[in-house]
PDB file of C-alpha atoms in Angstrom:
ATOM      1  CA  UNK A   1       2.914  -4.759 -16.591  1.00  0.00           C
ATOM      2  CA  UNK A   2       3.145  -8.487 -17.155  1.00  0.00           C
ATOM      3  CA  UNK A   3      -0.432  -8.447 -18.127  1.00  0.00           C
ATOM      4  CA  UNK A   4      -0.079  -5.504 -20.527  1.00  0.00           C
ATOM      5  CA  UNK A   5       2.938  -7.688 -22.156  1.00  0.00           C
ATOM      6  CA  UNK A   6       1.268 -10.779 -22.603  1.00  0.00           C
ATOM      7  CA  UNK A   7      -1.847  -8.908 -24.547  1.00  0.00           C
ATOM      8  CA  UNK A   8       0.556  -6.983 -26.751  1.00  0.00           C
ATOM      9  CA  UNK A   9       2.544 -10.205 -27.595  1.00  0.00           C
ATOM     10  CA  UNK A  10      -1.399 -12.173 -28.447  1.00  0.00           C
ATOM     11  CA  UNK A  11      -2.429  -9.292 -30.226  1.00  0.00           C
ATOM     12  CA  UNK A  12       1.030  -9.422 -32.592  1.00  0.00           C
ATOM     13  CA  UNK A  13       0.843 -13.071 -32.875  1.00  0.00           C
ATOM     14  CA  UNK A  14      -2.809 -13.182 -33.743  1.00  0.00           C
ATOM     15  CA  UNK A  15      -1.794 -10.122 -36.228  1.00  0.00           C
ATOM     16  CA  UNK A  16       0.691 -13.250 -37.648  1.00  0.00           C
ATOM     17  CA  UNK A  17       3.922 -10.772 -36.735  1.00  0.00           C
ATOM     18  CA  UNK A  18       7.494 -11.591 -35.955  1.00  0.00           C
ATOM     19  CA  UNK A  19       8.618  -9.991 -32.899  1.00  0.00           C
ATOM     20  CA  UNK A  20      11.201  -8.138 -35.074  1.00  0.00           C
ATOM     21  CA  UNK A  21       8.460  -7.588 -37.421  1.00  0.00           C
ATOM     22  CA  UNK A  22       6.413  -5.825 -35.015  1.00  0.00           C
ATOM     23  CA  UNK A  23       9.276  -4.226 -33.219  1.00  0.00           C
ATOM     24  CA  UNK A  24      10.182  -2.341 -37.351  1.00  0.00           C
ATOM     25  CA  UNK A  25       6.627  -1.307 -37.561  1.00  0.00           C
ATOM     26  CA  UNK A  26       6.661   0.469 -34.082  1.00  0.00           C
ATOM     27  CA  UNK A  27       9.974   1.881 -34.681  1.00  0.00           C
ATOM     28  CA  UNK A  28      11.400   0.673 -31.438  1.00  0.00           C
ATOM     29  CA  UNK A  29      14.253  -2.333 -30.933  1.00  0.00           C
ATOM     30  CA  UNK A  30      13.421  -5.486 -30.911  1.00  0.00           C
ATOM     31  CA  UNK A  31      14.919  -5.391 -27.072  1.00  0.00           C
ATOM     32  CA  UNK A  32      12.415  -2.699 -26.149  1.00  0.00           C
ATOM     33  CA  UNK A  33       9.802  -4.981 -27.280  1.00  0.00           C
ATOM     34  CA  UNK A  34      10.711  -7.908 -25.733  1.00  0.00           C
ATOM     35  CA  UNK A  35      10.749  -6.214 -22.816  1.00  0.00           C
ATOM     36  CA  UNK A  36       7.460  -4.797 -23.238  1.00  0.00           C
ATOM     37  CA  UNK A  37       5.613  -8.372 -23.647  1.00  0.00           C
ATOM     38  CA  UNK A  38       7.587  -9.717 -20.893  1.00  0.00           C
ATOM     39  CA  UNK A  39       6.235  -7.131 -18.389  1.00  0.00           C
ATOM     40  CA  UNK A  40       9.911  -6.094 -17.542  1.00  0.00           C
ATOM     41  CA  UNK A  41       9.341  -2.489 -18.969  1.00  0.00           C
ATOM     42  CA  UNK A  42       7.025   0.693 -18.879  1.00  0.00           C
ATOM     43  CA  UNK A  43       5.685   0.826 -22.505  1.00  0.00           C
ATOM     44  CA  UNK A  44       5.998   4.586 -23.955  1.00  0.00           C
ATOM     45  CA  UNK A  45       3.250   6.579 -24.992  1.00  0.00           C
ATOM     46  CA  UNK A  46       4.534   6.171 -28.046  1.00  0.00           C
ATOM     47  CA  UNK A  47       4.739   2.841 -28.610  1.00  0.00           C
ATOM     48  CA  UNK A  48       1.512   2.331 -27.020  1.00  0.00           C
ATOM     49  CA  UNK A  49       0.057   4.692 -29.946  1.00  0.00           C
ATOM     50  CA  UNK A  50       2.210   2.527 -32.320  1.00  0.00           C
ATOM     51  CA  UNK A  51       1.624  -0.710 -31.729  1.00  0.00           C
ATOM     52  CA  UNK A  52      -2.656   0.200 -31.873  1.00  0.00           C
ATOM     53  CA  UNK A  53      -2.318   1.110 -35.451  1.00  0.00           C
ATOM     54  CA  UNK A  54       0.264  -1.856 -36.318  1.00  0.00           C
ATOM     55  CA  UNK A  55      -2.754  -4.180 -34.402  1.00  0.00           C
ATOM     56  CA  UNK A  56      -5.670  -2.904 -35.968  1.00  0.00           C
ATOM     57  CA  UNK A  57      -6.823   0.100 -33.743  1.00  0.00           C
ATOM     58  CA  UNK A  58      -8.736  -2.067 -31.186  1.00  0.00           C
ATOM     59  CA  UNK A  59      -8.435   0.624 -28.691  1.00  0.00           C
ATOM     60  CA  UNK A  60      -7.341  -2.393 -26.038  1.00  0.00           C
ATOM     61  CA  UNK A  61      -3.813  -1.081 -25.623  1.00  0.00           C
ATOM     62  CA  UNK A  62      -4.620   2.274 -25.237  1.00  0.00           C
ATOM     63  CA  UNK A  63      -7.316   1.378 -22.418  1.00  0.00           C
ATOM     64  CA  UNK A  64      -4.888  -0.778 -20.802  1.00  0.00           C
ATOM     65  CA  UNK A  65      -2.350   1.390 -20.466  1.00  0.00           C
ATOM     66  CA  UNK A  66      -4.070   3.554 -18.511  1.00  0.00           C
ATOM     67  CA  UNK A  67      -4.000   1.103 -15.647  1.00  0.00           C
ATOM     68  CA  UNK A  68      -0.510   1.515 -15.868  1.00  0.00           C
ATOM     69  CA  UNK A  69       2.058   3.261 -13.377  1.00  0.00           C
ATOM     70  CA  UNK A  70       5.215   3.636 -11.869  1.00  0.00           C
ATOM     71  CA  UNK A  71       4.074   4.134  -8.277  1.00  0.00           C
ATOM     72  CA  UNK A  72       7.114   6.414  -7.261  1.00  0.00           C
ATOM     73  CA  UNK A  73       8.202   6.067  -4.000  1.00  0.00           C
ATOM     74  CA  UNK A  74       6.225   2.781  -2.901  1.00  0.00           C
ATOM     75  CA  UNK A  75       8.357  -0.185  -2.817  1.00  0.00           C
ATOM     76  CA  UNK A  76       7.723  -2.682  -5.543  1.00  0.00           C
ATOM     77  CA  UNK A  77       6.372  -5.968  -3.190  1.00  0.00           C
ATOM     78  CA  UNK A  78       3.576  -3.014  -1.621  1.00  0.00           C
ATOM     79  CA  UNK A  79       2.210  -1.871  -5.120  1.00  0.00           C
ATOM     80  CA  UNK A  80      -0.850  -4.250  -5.879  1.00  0.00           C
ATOM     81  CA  UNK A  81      -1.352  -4.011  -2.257  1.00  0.00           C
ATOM     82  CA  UNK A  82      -1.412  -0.245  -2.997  1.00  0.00           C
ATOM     83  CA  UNK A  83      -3.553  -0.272  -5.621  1.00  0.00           C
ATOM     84  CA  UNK A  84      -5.953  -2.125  -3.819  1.00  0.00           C
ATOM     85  CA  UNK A  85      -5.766   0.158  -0.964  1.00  0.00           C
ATOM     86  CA  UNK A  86      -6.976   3.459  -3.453  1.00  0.00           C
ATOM     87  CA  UNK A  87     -10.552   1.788  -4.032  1.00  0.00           C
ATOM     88  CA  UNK A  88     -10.866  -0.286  -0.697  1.00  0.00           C
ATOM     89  CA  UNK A  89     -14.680   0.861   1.239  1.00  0.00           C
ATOM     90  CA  UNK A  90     -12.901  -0.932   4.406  1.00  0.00           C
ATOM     91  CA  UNK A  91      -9.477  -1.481   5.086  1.00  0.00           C
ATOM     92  CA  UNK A  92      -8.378  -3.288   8.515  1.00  0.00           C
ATOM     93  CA  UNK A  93      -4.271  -3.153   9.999  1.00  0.00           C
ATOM     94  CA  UNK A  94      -3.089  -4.193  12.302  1.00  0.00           C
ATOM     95  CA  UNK A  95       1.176  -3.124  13.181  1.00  0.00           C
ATOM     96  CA  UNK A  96       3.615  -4.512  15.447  1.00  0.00           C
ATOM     97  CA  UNK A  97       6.566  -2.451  14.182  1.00  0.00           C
ATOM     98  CA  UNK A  98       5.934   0.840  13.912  1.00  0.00           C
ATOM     99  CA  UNK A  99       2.985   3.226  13.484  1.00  0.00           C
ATOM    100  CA  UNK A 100       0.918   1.850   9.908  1.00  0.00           C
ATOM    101  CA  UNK A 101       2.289   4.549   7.202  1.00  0.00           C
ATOM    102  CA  UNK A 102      -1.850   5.455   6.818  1.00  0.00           C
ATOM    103  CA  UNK A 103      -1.439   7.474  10.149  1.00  0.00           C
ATOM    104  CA  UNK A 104       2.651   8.512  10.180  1.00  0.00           C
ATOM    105  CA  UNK A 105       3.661  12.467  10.303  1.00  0.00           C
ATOM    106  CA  UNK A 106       6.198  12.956   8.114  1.00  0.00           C
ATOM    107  CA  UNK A 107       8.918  13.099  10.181  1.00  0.00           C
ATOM    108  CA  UNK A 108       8.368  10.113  12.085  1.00  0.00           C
ATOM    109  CA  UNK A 109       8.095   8.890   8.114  1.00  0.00           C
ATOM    110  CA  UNK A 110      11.634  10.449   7.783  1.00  0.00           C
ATOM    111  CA  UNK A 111      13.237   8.621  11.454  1.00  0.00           C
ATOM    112  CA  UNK A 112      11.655   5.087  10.376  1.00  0.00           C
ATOM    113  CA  UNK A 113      13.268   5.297   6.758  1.00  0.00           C
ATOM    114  CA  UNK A 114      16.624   6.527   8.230  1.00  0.00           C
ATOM    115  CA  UNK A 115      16.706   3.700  10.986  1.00  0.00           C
ATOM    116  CA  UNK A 116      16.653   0.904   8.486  1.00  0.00           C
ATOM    117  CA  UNK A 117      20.013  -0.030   6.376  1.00  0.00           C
ATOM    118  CA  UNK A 118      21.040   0.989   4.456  1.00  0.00           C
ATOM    119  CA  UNK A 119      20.064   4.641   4.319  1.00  0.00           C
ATOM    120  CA  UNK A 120      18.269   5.821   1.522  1.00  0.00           C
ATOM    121  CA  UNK A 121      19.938   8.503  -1.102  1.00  0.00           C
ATOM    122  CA  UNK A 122      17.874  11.947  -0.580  1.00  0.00           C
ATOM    123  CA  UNK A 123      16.249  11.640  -3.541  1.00  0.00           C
ATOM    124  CA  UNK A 124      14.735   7.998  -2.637  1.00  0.00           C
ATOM    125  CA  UNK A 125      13.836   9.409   0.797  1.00  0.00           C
ATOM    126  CA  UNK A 126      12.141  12.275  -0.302  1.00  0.00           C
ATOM    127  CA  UNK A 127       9.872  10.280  -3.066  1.00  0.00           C
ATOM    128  CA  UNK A 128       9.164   7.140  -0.647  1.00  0.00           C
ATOM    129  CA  UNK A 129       8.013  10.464   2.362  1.00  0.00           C
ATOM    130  CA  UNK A 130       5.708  12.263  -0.494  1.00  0.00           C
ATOM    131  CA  UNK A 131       4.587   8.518  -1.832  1.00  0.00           C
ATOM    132  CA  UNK A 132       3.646   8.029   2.250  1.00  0.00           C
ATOM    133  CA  UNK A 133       1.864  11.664   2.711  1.00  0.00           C
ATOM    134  CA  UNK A 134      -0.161  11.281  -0.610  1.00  0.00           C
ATOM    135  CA  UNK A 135      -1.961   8.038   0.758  1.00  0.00           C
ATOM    136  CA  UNK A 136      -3.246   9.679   3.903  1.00  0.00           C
ATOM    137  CA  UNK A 137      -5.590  11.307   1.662  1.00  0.00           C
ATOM    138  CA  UNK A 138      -7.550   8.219   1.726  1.00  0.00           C
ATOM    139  CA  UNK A 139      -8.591   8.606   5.525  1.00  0.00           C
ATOM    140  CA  UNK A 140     -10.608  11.880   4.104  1.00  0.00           C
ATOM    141  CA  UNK A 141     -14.501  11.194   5.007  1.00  0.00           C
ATOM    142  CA  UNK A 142     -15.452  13.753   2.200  1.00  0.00           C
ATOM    143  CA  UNK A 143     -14.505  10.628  -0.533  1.00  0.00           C
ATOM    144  CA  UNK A 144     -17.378   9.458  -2.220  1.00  0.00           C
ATOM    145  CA  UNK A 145     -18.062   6.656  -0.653  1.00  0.00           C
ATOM    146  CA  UNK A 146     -15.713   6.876   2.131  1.00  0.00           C
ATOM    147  CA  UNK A 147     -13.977   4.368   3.498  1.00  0.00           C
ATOM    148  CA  UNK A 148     -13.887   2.145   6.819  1.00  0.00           C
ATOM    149  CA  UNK A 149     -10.574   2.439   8.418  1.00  0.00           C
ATOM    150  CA  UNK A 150     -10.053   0.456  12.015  1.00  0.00           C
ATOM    151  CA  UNK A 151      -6.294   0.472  13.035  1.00  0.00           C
ATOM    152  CA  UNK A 152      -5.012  -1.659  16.082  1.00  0.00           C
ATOM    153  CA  UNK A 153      -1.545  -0.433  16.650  1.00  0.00           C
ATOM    154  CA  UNK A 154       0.618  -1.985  19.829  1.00  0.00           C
ATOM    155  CA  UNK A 155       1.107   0.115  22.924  1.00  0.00           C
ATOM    156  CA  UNK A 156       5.134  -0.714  22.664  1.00  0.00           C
ATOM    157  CA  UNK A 157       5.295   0.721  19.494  1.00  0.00           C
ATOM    158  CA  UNK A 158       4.498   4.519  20.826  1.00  0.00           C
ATOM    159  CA  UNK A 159       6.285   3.925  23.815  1.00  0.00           C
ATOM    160  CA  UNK A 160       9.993   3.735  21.606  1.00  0.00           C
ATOM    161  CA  UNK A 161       9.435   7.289  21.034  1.00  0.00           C
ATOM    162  CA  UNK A 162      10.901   6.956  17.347  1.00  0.00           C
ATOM    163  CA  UNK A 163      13.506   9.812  16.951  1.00  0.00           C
ATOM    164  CA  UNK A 164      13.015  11.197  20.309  1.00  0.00           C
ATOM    165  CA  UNK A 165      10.493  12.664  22.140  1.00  0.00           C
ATOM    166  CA  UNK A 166       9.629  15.798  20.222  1.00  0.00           C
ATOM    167  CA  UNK A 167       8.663  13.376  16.786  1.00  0.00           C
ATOM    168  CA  UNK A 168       6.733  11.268  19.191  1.00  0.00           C
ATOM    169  CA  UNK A 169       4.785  14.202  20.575  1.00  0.00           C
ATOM    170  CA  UNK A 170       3.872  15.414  17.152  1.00  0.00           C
ATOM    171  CA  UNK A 171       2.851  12.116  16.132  1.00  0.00           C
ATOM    172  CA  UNK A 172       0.725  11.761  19.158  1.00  0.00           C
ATOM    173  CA  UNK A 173      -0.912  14.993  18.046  1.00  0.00           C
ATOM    174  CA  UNK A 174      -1.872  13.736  14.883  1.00  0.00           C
ATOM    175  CA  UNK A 175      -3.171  10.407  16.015  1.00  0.00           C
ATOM    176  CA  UNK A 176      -5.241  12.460  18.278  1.00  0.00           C
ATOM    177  CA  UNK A 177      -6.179  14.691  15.590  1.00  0.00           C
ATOM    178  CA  UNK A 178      -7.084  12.019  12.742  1.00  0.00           C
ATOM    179  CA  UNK A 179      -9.601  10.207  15.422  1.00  0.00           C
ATOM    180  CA  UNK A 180     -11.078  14.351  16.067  1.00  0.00           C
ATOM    181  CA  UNK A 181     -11.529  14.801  12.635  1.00  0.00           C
ATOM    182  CA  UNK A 182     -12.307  11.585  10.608  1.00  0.00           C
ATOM    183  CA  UNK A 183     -15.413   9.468  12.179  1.00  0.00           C
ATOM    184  CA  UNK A 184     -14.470   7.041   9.750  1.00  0.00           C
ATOM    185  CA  UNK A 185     -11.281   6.133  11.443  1.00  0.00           C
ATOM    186  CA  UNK A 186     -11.101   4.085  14.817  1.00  0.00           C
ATOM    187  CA  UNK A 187      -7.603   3.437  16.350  1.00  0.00           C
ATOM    188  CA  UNK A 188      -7.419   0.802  18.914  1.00  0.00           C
ATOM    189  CA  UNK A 189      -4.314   0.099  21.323  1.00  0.00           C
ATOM    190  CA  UNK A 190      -2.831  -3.152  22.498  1.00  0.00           C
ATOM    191  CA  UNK A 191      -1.914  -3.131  25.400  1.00  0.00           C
ATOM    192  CA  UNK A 192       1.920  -3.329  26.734  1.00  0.00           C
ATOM    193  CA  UNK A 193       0.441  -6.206  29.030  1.00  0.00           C
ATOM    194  CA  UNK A 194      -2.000  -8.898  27.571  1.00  0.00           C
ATOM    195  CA  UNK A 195      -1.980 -12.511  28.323  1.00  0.00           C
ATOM    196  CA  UNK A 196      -3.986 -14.040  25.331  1.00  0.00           C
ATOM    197  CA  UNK A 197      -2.834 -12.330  21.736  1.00  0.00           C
ATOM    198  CA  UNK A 198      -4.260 -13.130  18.809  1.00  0.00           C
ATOM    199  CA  UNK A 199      -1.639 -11.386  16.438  1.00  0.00           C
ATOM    200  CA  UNK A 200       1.800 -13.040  17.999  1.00  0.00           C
ATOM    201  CA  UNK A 201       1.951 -14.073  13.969  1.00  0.00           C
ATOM    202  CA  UNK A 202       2.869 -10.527  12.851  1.00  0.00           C
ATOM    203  CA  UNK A 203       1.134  -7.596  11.252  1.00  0.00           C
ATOM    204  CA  UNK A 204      -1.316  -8.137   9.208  1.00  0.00           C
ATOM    205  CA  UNK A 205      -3.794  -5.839   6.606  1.00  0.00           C
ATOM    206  CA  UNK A 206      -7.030  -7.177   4.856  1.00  0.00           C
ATOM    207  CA  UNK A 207      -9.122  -4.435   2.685  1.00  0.00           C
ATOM    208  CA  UNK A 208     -12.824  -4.808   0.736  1.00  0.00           C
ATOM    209  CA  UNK A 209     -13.030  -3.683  -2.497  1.00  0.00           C
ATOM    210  CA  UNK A 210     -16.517  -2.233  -3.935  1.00  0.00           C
ATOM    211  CA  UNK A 211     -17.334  -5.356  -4.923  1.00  0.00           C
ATOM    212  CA  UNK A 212     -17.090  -6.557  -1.266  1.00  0.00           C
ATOM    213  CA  UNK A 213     -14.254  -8.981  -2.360  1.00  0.00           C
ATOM    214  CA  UNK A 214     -11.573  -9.073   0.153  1.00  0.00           C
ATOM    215  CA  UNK A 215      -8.049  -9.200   0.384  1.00  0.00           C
ATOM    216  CA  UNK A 216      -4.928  -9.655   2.517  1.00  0.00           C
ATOM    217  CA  UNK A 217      -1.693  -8.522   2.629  1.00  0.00           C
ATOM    218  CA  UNK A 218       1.453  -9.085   5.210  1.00  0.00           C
ATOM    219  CA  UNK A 219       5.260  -7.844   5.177  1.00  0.00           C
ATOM    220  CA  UNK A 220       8.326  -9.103   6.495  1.00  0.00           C
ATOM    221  CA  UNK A 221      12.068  -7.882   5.588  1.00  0.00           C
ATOM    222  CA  UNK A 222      11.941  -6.579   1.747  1.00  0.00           C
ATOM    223  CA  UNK A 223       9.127  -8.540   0.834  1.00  0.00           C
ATOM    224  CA  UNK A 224       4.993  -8.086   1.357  1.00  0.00           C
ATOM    225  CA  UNK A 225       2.278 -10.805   0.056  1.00  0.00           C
ATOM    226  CA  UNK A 226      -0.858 -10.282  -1.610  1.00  0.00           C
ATOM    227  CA  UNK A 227      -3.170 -12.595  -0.469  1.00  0.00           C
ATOM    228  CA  UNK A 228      -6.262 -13.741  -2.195  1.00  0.00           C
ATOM    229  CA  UNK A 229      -7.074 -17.203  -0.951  1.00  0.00           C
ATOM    230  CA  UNK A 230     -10.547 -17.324   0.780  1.00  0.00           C
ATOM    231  CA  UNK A 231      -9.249 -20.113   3.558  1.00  0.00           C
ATOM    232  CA  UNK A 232      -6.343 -17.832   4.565  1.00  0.00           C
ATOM    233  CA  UNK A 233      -8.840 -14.912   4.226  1.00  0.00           C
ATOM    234  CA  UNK A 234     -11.061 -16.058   6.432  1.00  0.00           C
ATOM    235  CA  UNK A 235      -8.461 -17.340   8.860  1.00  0.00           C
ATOM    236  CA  UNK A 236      -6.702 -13.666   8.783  1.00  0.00           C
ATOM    237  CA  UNK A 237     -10.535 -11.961   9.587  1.00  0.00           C
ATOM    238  CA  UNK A 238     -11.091 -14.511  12.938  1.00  0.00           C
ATOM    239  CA  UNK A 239      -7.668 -13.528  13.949  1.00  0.00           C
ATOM    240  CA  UNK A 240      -8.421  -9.606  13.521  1.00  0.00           C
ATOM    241  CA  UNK A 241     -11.617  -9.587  15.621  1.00  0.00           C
ATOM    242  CA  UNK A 242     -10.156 -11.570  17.888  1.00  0.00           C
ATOM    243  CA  UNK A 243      -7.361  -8.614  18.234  1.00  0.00           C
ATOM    244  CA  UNK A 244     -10.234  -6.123  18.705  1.00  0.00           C
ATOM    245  CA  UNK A 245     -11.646  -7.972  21.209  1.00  0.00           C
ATOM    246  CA  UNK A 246      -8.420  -7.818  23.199  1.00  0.00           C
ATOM    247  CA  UNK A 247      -7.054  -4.563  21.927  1.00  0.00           C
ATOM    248  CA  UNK A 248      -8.400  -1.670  24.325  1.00  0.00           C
ATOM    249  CA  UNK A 249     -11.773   0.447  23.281  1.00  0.00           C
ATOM    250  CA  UNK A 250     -11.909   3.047  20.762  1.00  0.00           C
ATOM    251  CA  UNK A 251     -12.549   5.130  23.529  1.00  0.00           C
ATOM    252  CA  UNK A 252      -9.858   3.881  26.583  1.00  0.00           C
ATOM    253  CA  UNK A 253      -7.492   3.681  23.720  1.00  0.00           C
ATOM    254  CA  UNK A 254      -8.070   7.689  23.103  1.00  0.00           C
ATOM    255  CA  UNK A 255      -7.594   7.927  26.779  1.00  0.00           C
ATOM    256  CA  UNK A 256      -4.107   6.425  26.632  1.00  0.00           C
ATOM    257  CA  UNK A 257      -3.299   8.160  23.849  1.00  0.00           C
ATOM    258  CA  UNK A 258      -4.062  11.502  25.652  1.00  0.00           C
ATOM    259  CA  UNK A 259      -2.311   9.977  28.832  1.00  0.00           C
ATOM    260  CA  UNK A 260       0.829   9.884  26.785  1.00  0.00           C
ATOM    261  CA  UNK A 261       0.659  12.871  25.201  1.00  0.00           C
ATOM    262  CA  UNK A 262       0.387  14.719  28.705  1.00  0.00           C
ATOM    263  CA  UNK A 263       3.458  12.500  29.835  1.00  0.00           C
ATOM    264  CA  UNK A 264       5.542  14.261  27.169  1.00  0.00           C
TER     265      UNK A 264
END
């Protein structure tokens, strides 16, 4: 959105406009518009449409704009991570916290959004839940070309039984089911015990775009952090193979999982 501002405002002032110039030709306030260039609000259709014919119909808005959205549901520190994530060919994560939203059932979605303060209002809980099923579509293998997924998710985390043990045996099921059904998708355990850890730092994701650029991305509390820097980068990929090293196997992990399924 801040992009999308700053070429409206060069395209008025190369155009030789006043901001309340612009904002009269548009037929919007001058407080819309200001808004607009400063990336603090969604442009309307309208205006969009508006300002191309009052900037000689370059077509650059219009394209622009489609590049634009709201992301309902996602919080606002996780969207460029987000968008990142709809076009990745690999994506890596590793979570310390609780099972990575990629692989939650929706109502271990619903107990982890409850358990944090404050609680949501229904309508904010339903949205982020939908926003959180809708993204699991990217494990499909039938995408064209699908992607890479390798998870590494720690024992403890399963063992809490989130919301009791009836969530916790559904969620099993579905772990169990995603590895069945999705070759693309390998799910690796640490282990409760394990002397030499790698990922003591916190979770962490990194992702490769087509182009084969990568990217990283790590949360805390209300806050996430696109990262881009190839030092860091590179630091953050030697720390995640070291993880799968240490993590169990594909396979003994599947074993545990089944292991803890039965103990339910």
């Amino acid at each position: 959105m801040r992009t999308f501002g700053a070429v409206v405002q060069a395209l008025r002032e190369h155009a030789g406009l006043s901001r309340e110039e612009f904002a009269e030709r548009v037929r919007f306030s001058r407080h819309t518009v200001a808004s607009v260039e400063q990336g603090r609000r969604m442009p309307d259709k309208v205006l969009v449409e508006r300002a191309e014919h009052a900037l000689g119909n370059t077509g650059a808005l219009r394209k622009a704009s489609r590049h634009l959205a709201r992301h309902p549901g996602l919080a606002r520190w996780f969207r460029a991570w987000a968008r990142i994530e709809q076009t990745a060919i690999s994506l890596c994560t590793y979570e310390c916290r609780v099972v990575p939203g990629l692989l939650q059932t929706e109502a271990y979605a619903r107990a982890v959004s409850l358990s944090v303060p404050p609680r949501p209002d229904p309508a904010v809980l339903e949205e982020r839940i939908a926003a959180r099923m809708a993204r699991q579509a990217l494990l499909s293998p039938d995408r064209t070309p699908p992607a890479n997924f390798s998870f590494i998710v720690e024992q403890a985390v399963l063992e809490r039984r989130t919301a009791g043990e009836e969530v916790t045996r559904e969620l099993l099921d579905h772990l169990l089911g995603v590895v069945e059904r999705c070759w693309n998708v390998e799910i690796q355990v640490m282990p409760l015990r394990q002397v030499v850890h790698a990922g003591l730092d916190g979770s962490l994701q990194l992702a490769e775009t087509p182009e084969n650029e990568w990217f990283g991305y790590s949360e805390g509390q209300q806050n996430g952090r696109l990262i881009g820097d190839a030092k860091e980068l590179s630091m953050l990929q030697h720390i995640y193979a070291k993880m799968r090293s240490q993590a169990l196997t594909p396979e003994d992990s599947l074993g545990l999982l089944k292991r803890m399924r039965g103990a339910l």
